[in-house]
Amino acid sequence: MNAPLRRVAVACMVLFGLLLVNVNYLQVVKGSAYRDDPRNGRVLLRTYEQQRGAIALGTGGGRQALARSVATGDRLKYLRTYPGGPVYAHATGFFSLVYSSTGIERAEDRILSGEGDELFTRRLSDYVTGREPKGGSVVLTLQQKAQQAGYDALGGRKGAVVALDPKTGAILALVSRPSFDPATLSSHDPAAIRAAYKRLSGDPDEPLLDRALNQTYPPGSTFKVVTSAAALTSGTVDSPQTVVPAPKELLLPQTTRPLRNFGGETCDPSGKQPLINAFAISCNTAYAQLGLDVGQDALRKQAEAFGFGQADLEVPLSTATSVFPADVNKPQLGQSAIGQFDVRVTPLQMAMVAAGVANGGDVMKPYLVREVQAPDLSRLDVAKPEVLSSAVSGDVAKQLTEMMEAVVERGTGGNAKIDGVRVAGKTGTAQNATGKAPHAWFIGFAPAEDPQVAVAVIVENGGSAGSEATGGAVAAPVARAVMQAVLGR
Amino acid sequence: MTAAALPPAGTVTPGPRTRRGTELLLVGFAVLIAVLAYAAVGLAQDDRIPSGTLGYGGGLAALFLTAHLAVRRFAPYADPLILPCVALLNGLGLVLIRRLDYDAIERAKARGRALPGADAPQQLFWTGLGVALFVGLLVVVRDHTTLSRYTYTSAALGLFFLLLPNVPGIGRTINGARLWIRVGPLQVQPSEVSKLLLILFFAGYFVQKRDALALAGRRVLGVDLPRARDLGPVLLAWGASLLVLLGGNDLGSSLLFFALFVVMLYVATERTSWLLLGVGLFVAGSLLAYRVIGHVQDRVDIWLHPFRDASGKGYQLVQGLFGFGTGGISGTGLGEGSPGTVPFAKTDFILATIGEELGLVGVMAVLLLFALIVERGLRTALGCRDPFGKLLAVGLSFALCLQVFVIAGGVTGLVPLTGVTLPWLSYGGSSIVANWVLVGLLLRISDAARRPAPSPIAPDTARAVLEDARTTIVRRS
């Protein structure tokens, strides 16, 4: 009987071998994925055991907490509170027992929870000295006045505001409306959290959606900045003063219905005008023709140089990808050149376009976290501005600035004027769903000679189909309010 | 060990090595680990060494020392590694149940419910009963071959216990499986007892019938098939295990019994054809069960896609997997995790608690302890001189191996989950007691296997002695 017995022994060892291999796979290979799975309540429970770091803005005496943990008497020792409230909700995100976390709460969790590698020595000394471990804090680039101005100026309308420091890429304002109160999702009462979440996620106005970073829209005429950049860079036109055709109607190749200007207006009685004038009054026929002349490859290349098509842009919040459509035919190219058809952009992307022009052609990588700090507020890491891409040459940037100033001075963007400040901008009125009012856009920067702030504003369905100027009328005042707040005027 | 290490000068053959000293040392070590672990749980929970540490440690030490002394006195040549391994597993199991008691109390407090009673004292009681039966077995059964007399009694009792949960009135359905009976205040899982009885039966039966069962029938594709008339018992065993499955949804026991039957038959007859036939019947039975029984389909679906219904049907497995993942390589530390998240953490899913709090290191250590016991058991079978003892030892060792594989593989997602206990670790009186009896049997056979050959004198002389001698009853023990 010993021969089969030996085989049984081998079989037993194989079974144990399989078990050992499997637990190694489970606990080593899959371990971290299971540990960090949002459905795994264990880690979340443990994160409530120690004080989570704060999310703040400002420095020194101006430091203001947007999110902080306060001690409670119940089983979960600390409650997350949001002094920043709905104004900062999309930046901070929420920190929920039931629905995991979003925003900076998620993106900077390793710092806030105190588990990051940066805090290793700190944890070690906490362990040795018996001090209760705490999380580090995260200081945002947001400026309180700019954020509040954008939030108030949008008011009850749906839309978003992004303001950037064009020289560094620091995000000065990040507003999305409607908003929500993160505290309702971050309480210790799962039933209340579920009810609040159900209400928010079921709301047709989508308050949980961060429109500034995660929603894409047709850019409308604000895209003409990109088309102009492509035309000037490629040499299709020599300067803003070059006269270009601007007919009343433009019959695009292979189509029967001509492309018209807003309200069927005439751009210039002569049927042609200098590029700067076509830009200032946002002449569609002139720009559709210009797009055809530039060609889709040059146009797409220019859009990508401003940041379109970059799928992994994180600020560190993840962002939706802005796209210029692939393989368009002639009529589609004409439509794309004026920001219609399938061109889709985030408000952040359009702020980057304005900031790129403002910064002499270099687009800086946008970032929301200025500094991370240890629990004792000592500095662990500070953001270093990086150039994301070089979109246009310094000369072309100057020409674009001149054209954008004309928009505010004497064109569609008059509502963005600020006394004593040279403001550059571009309005947009983007058609979207039929039967709905177009989106109102404004992008711009100020002061034109030494830009301190670049901004993009969208008001969903805020325009009127009749007139291009309405885009400027609705969105430009919001942009002006934010720029004024940054410039202190 | 002591005698063998320094053989007296002039002795030709060294004295037999019993290695009881090694066993005592290792048992002491096992108790020490368990007591330290017990203190660690208390430190993590209340920041102080729990008041019961001394009593607990003393109790465990007394129990396992008694077991060791019984082995020293009544089975001196038995394998010295098996008892310490079992003691360590059992001690660790008690610590884990104590730890889960804390967790249950904390959860009840948080929800404002009545505080649940502690299970650890119960488990300690059952351990005591198990050790008592272990000692009793070593005292009463001096020669394991005498057990072959009870072959058919075992069969009848084994089947009786197996079918008992299906009797209306005393049978209880827990977690979808009908494998419990309720006698007064006690809940008993009779399949644990029938496991032992059926192994006894198989060993006795196959030793008697192995010659007939080994007879070759027709040869097909290079394999000698058994004669058709000998198929009866196999089909009967197959039918019985299917019946257990259909009657009580007891997937684990069903699989265990059939596999035991086939493997013991294979070892007894040395015929691969039985093994192939058994595997064929197993596959057929599995497919049939999968088709017919919704419970089995559920288990397979959960195994294949645990995350599809992570908060419903797959909840238990998924929470278990999260436990293993959270533990990682070194674990959270005893008392530092939240193992109570997993339903049935004290019984079927106790390995997930080990995975979470003791990490990969702890799980591997526990699995290797089991592997060591199984390996020593199979070595006992190899060394055993009589076929009944050989078969019995194979059966006991293989049953242990398969049970560990089924439940450890089930909770780690290697195979579909079937509810059996993890021997000595899981909470449950029947399991603890039955597995202590299993060790008792194994050590009894091991004692016989490792005992020096009875007669060192030459065969010729032996025959002469035998022919001269008067007829007497010879006992080997």
Coordinates of N, CA and C in Angstrom, one line a residue, chain A residues 58-159:
Chain A
G58 N -4.7 80.3 2.0 CA -4.1 81.4 2.6 C -2.9 81.0 3.4
T59 N -2.2 82.1 3.9 CA -1.0 81.8 4.8 C -1.1 82.6 6.0
G60 N -0.3 82.2 7.0 CA -0.2 82.9 8.2 C -1.5 83.3 8.9
G61 N -1.7 84.6 9.1 CA -2.9 85.1 9.7 C -4.1 84.9 8.8
G62 N -3.8 84.9 7.5 CA -5.0 84.8 6.6 C -5.4 83.4 6.3
R63 N -4.7 82.4 7.0 CA -5.1 81.1 6.8 C -6.5 80.8 7.2
Q64 N -7.2 80.1 6.4 CA -8.6 79.8 6.6 C -8.9 78.3 6.3
A65 N -9.5 77.6 7.2 CA -9.7 76.2 7.0 C -11.0 76.0 6.2
L66 N -10.9 75.2 5.2 CA -12.1 74.9 4.3 C -12.7 73.5 4.8
A67 N -11.8 72.7 5.4 CA -12.3 71.4 5.9 C -11.4 71.0 7.1
R68 N -12.0 70.6 8.2 CA -11.2 70.2 9.3 C -12.0 69.2 10.1
S69 N -11.2 68.4 10.9 CA -11.8 67.4 11.7 C -11.9 67.8 13.2
V70 N -13.1 67.6 13.8 CA -13.3 68.0 15.2 C -13.6 66.8 16.0
A71 N -13.1 66.7 17.3 CA -13.3 65.6 18.1 C -14.8 65.5 18.5
T72 N -15.3 64.2 18.6 CA -16.7 64.0 19.0 C -16.6 63.0 20.1
G73 N -17.8 62.7 20.7 CA -17.8 61.7 21.8 C -18.2 60.3 21.3
D74 N -18.5 60.2 20.0 CA -19.0 58.9 19.6 C -17.9 57.9 19.2
R75 N -18.4 56.8 18.6 CA -17.4 55.7 18.3 C -16.4 56.1 17.2
L76 N -16.9 56.9 16.2 CA -16.0 57.5 15.3 C -15.4 58.8 16.0
K77 N -14.2 58.8 16.3 CA -13.7 59.8 17.2 C -13.7 61.2 16.6
Y78 N -13.6 61.4 15.3 CA -13.5 62.7 14.7 C -14.6 62.9 13.6
L79 N -15.2 64.1 13.6 CA -16.2 64.4 12.6 C -15.6 65.4 11.6
R80 N -15.8 65.2 10.4 CA -15.3 66.1 9.3 C -16.2 67.2 9.2
T81 N -15.7 68.4 9.3 CA -16.6 69.6 9.1 C -16.1 70.5 8.0
Y82 N -16.9 71.3 7.4 CA -16.6 72.0 6.2 C -16.9 73.5 6.4
P83 N -16.0 74.3 7.0 CA -16.3 75.7 7.2 C -16.3 76.4 5.8
G84 N -15.7 75.8 4.8 CA -15.7 76.4 3.4 C -17.1 76.2 2.8
G85 N -17.9 75.2 3.2 CA -19.2 75.0 2.8 C -19.3 74.8 1.3
P86 N -20.5 75.2 0.7 CA -20.8 74.9 -0.7 C -19.9 75.7 -1.7
V87 N -19.3 76.8 -1.2 CA -18.5 77.7 -2.1 C -17.3 76.9 -2.5
Y88 N -16.7 76.0 -1.6 CA -15.5 75.3 -1.9 C -15.8 73.8 -2.1
A89 N -17.1 73.4 -2.2 CA -17.4 72.0 -2.1 C -16.7 71.2 -3.2
H90 N -16.6 71.7 -4.4 CA -16.1 70.9 -5.5 C -14.6 70.8 -5.4
A91 N -13.9 71.8 -4.7 CA -12.5 71.7 -4.5 C -12.2 70.7 -3.4
T92 N -12.8 70.9 -2.2 CA -12.5 70.0 -1.1 C -13.1 68.6 -1.3
G93 N -14.2 68.5 -2.0 CA -14.9 67.2 -2.1 C -15.5 66.9 -0.7
F94 N -16.0 65.7 -0.6 CA -16.5 65.2 0.7 C -15.8 64.0 1.2
F95 N -16.0 63.7 2.4 CA -15.3 62.5 3.1 C -16.4 61.7 3.8
S96 N -16.9 60.7 3.1 CA -18.1 60.0 3.6 C -17.8 58.6 4.0
L97 N -18.5 58.3 5.1 CA -18.5 56.9 5.6 C -19.0 55.9 4.6
V98 N -20.0 56.4 3.8 CA -20.7 55.5 2.9 C -20.2 55.6 1.5
Y99 N -20.0 56.8 1.0 CA -19.7 57.0 -0.4 C -18.2 57.4 -0.7
S100 N -17.3 56.9 0.2 CA -15.9 57.1 0.0 C -15.6 58.6 0.0
S101 N -14.8 59.1 -0.9 CA -14.5 60.5 -0.8 C -14.2 61.1 -2.2
T102 N -14.2 62.4 -2.4 CA -14.0 63.0 -3.7 C -13.1 64.2 -3.5
G103 N -12.8 64.9 -4.6 CA -12.1 66.1 -4.5 C -10.7 66.0 -3.9
I104 N -10.2 67.0 -3.2 CA -8.9 67.0 -2.5 C -8.9 65.9 -1.4
E105 N -10.1 65.7 -0.8 CA -10.2 64.7 0.2 C -9.7 63.3 -0.3
R106 N -10.0 63.1 -1.6 CA -9.6 61.8 -2.2 C -8.2 61.9 -2.7
A107 N -7.9 63.0 -3.5 CA -6.6 63.1 -4.2 C -5.5 63.3 -3.2
E108 N -5.7 63.9 -2.1 CA -4.6 64.1 -1.1 C -4.8 63.3 0.1
D109 N -5.5 62.2 0.0 CA -5.9 61.4 1.1 C -4.6 60.9 1.9
R110 N -3.6 60.6 1.2 CA -2.4 60.1 1.9 C -1.8 61.1 2.9
I111 N -1.8 62.4 2.5 CA -1.3 63.4 3.4 C -2.3 63.6 4.5
L112 N -3.6 63.8 4.1 CA -4.6 64.2 5.1 C -4.8 63.1 6.2
S113 N -4.7 61.8 5.8 CA -4.8 60.7 6.7 C -3.5 60.5 7.5
G114 N -2.4 61.1 7.0 CA -1.2 60.9 7.7 C -0.4 59.6 7.3
E115 N -0.9 59.0 6.2 CA -0.3 57.7 5.8 C 0.8 57.9 4.7
G116 N 1.0 59.1 4.2 CA 1.9 59.3 3.1 C 3.3 59.0 3.5
D117 N 4.2 58.7 2.5 CA 5.6 58.5 2.8 C 6.2 59.7 3.4
E118 N 5.8 60.9 3.0 CA 6.3 62.1 3.5 C 6.3 62.2 5.0
L119 N 5.2 61.5 5.5 CA 5.0 61.6 7.0 C 5.5 60.5 7.8
F120 N 6.4 59.7 7.1 CA 6.9 58.4 7.7 C 7.6 58.7 9.0
T121 N 8.6 59.6 9.0 CA 9.3 59.8 10.2 C 8.5 60.4 11.3
R122 N 7.5 61.2 10.9 CA 6.5 61.7 11.9 C 5.8 60.6 12.6
R123 N 5.3 59.6 11.7 CA 4.5 58.5 12.3 C 5.4 57.7 13.3
L124 N 6.7 57.5 12.9 CA 7.6 56.8 13.7 C 7.8 57.4 15.0
S125 N 7.9 58.8 15.0 CA 8.1 59.4 16.3 C 6.9 59.4 17.1
D126 N 5.7 59.5 16.5 CA 4.4 59.4 17.2 C 4.4 58.1 17.9
Y127 N 4.8 57.0 17.2 CA 4.7 55.7 17.7 C 5.6 55.6 18.9
V128 N 6.8 56.1 18.8 CA 7.8 56.0 19.9 C 7.4 56.8 21.1
T129 N 6.9 58.0 20.8 CA 6.6 58.9 22.0 C 5.2 58.7 22.5
G130 N 4.4 57.9 21.8 CA 3.0 57.7 22.3 C 2.1 58.9 22.0
R131 N 2.6 59.8 21.1 CA 1.7 61.0 20.8 C 0.6 60.5 19.8
E132 N -0.5 61.0 19.9 CA -1.6 60.5 19.0 C -1.3 61.0 17.6
P133 N -1.3 60.1 16.6 CA -0.9 60.5 15.3 C -2.0 61.4 14.7
K134 N -1.6 62.3 13.8 CA -2.5 63.2 13.1 C -2.2 63.2 11.7
G135 N -3.1 63.7 10.9 CA -2.8 63.8 9.4 C -2.2 65.2 9.2
G136 N -1.5 65.3 8.0 CA -1.0 66.5 7.6 C -2.0 67.4 6.9
S137 N -1.7 68.7 6.6 CA -2.7 69.5 6.0 C -2.3 69.9 4.6
V138 N -3.3 70.3 3.8 CA -3.1 70.7 2.5 C -3.6 72.1 2.3
V139 N -2.7 73.0 1.7 CA -3.1 74.4 1.5 C -3.3 74.6 0.0
L140 N -4.5 75.1 -0.3 CA -4.9 75.2 -1.7 C -4.4 76.6 -2.3
T141 N -4.4 76.7 -3.6 CA -3.9 77.9 -4.3 C -5.1 78.9 -4.4
L142 N -6.3 78.5 -4.1 CA -7.5 79.3 -4.2 C -7.4 80.6 -3.5
Q143 N -7.9 81.7 -4.0 CA -7.9 83.0 -3.3 C -9.4 83.2 -2.9
Q144 N -9.5 83.5 -1.6 CA -10.8 83.5 -1.0 C -11.7 84.6 -1.7
K145 N -11.2 85.7 -2.0 CA -12.0 86.8 -2.6 C -12.4 86.4 -4.0
A146 N -11.5 85.8 -4.8 CA -11.8 85.5 -6.2 C -12.9 84.4 -6.2
Q147 N -12.7 83.4 -5.3 CA -13.6 82.3 -5.3 C -15.0 82.8 -4.9
Q148 N -15.1 83.6 -3.9 CA -16.4 84.1 -3.4 C -17.0 85.0 -4.5
A149 N -16.2 85.8 -5.2 CA -16.7 86.7 -6.2 C -17.3 85.9 -7.3
G150 N -16.6 84.8 -7.8 CA -17.1 84.0 -8.8 C -18.4 83.3 -8.4
Y151 N -18.4 82.8 -7.2 CA -19.6 82.0 -6.7 C -20.8 83.0 -6.6
D152 N -20.6 84.2 -6.1 CA -21.7 85.1 -6.0 C -22.2 85.6 -7.3
A153 N -21.2 85.9 -8.3 CA -21.6 86.4 -9.6 C -22.4 85.4 -10.4
L154 N -22.0 84.1 -10.3 CA -22.8 83.1 -11.0 C -24.2 83.1 -10.4
G155 N -24.3 83.2 -9.1 CA -25.6 83.2 -8.4 C -26.3 81.9 -8.6
G156 N -27.6 82.0 -8.9 CA -28.4 80.8 -9.0 C -28.3 80.1 -10.4
R157 N -27.5 80.7 -11.3 CA -27.4 80.1 -12.6 C -26.5 78.9 -12.6
K158 N -26.7 78.0 -13.5 CA -25.8 76.9 -13.7 C -24.6 77.3 -14.5
G159 N -23.4 76.9 -14.0 CA -22.2 77.3 -14.8 C -21.0 77.0 -13.9

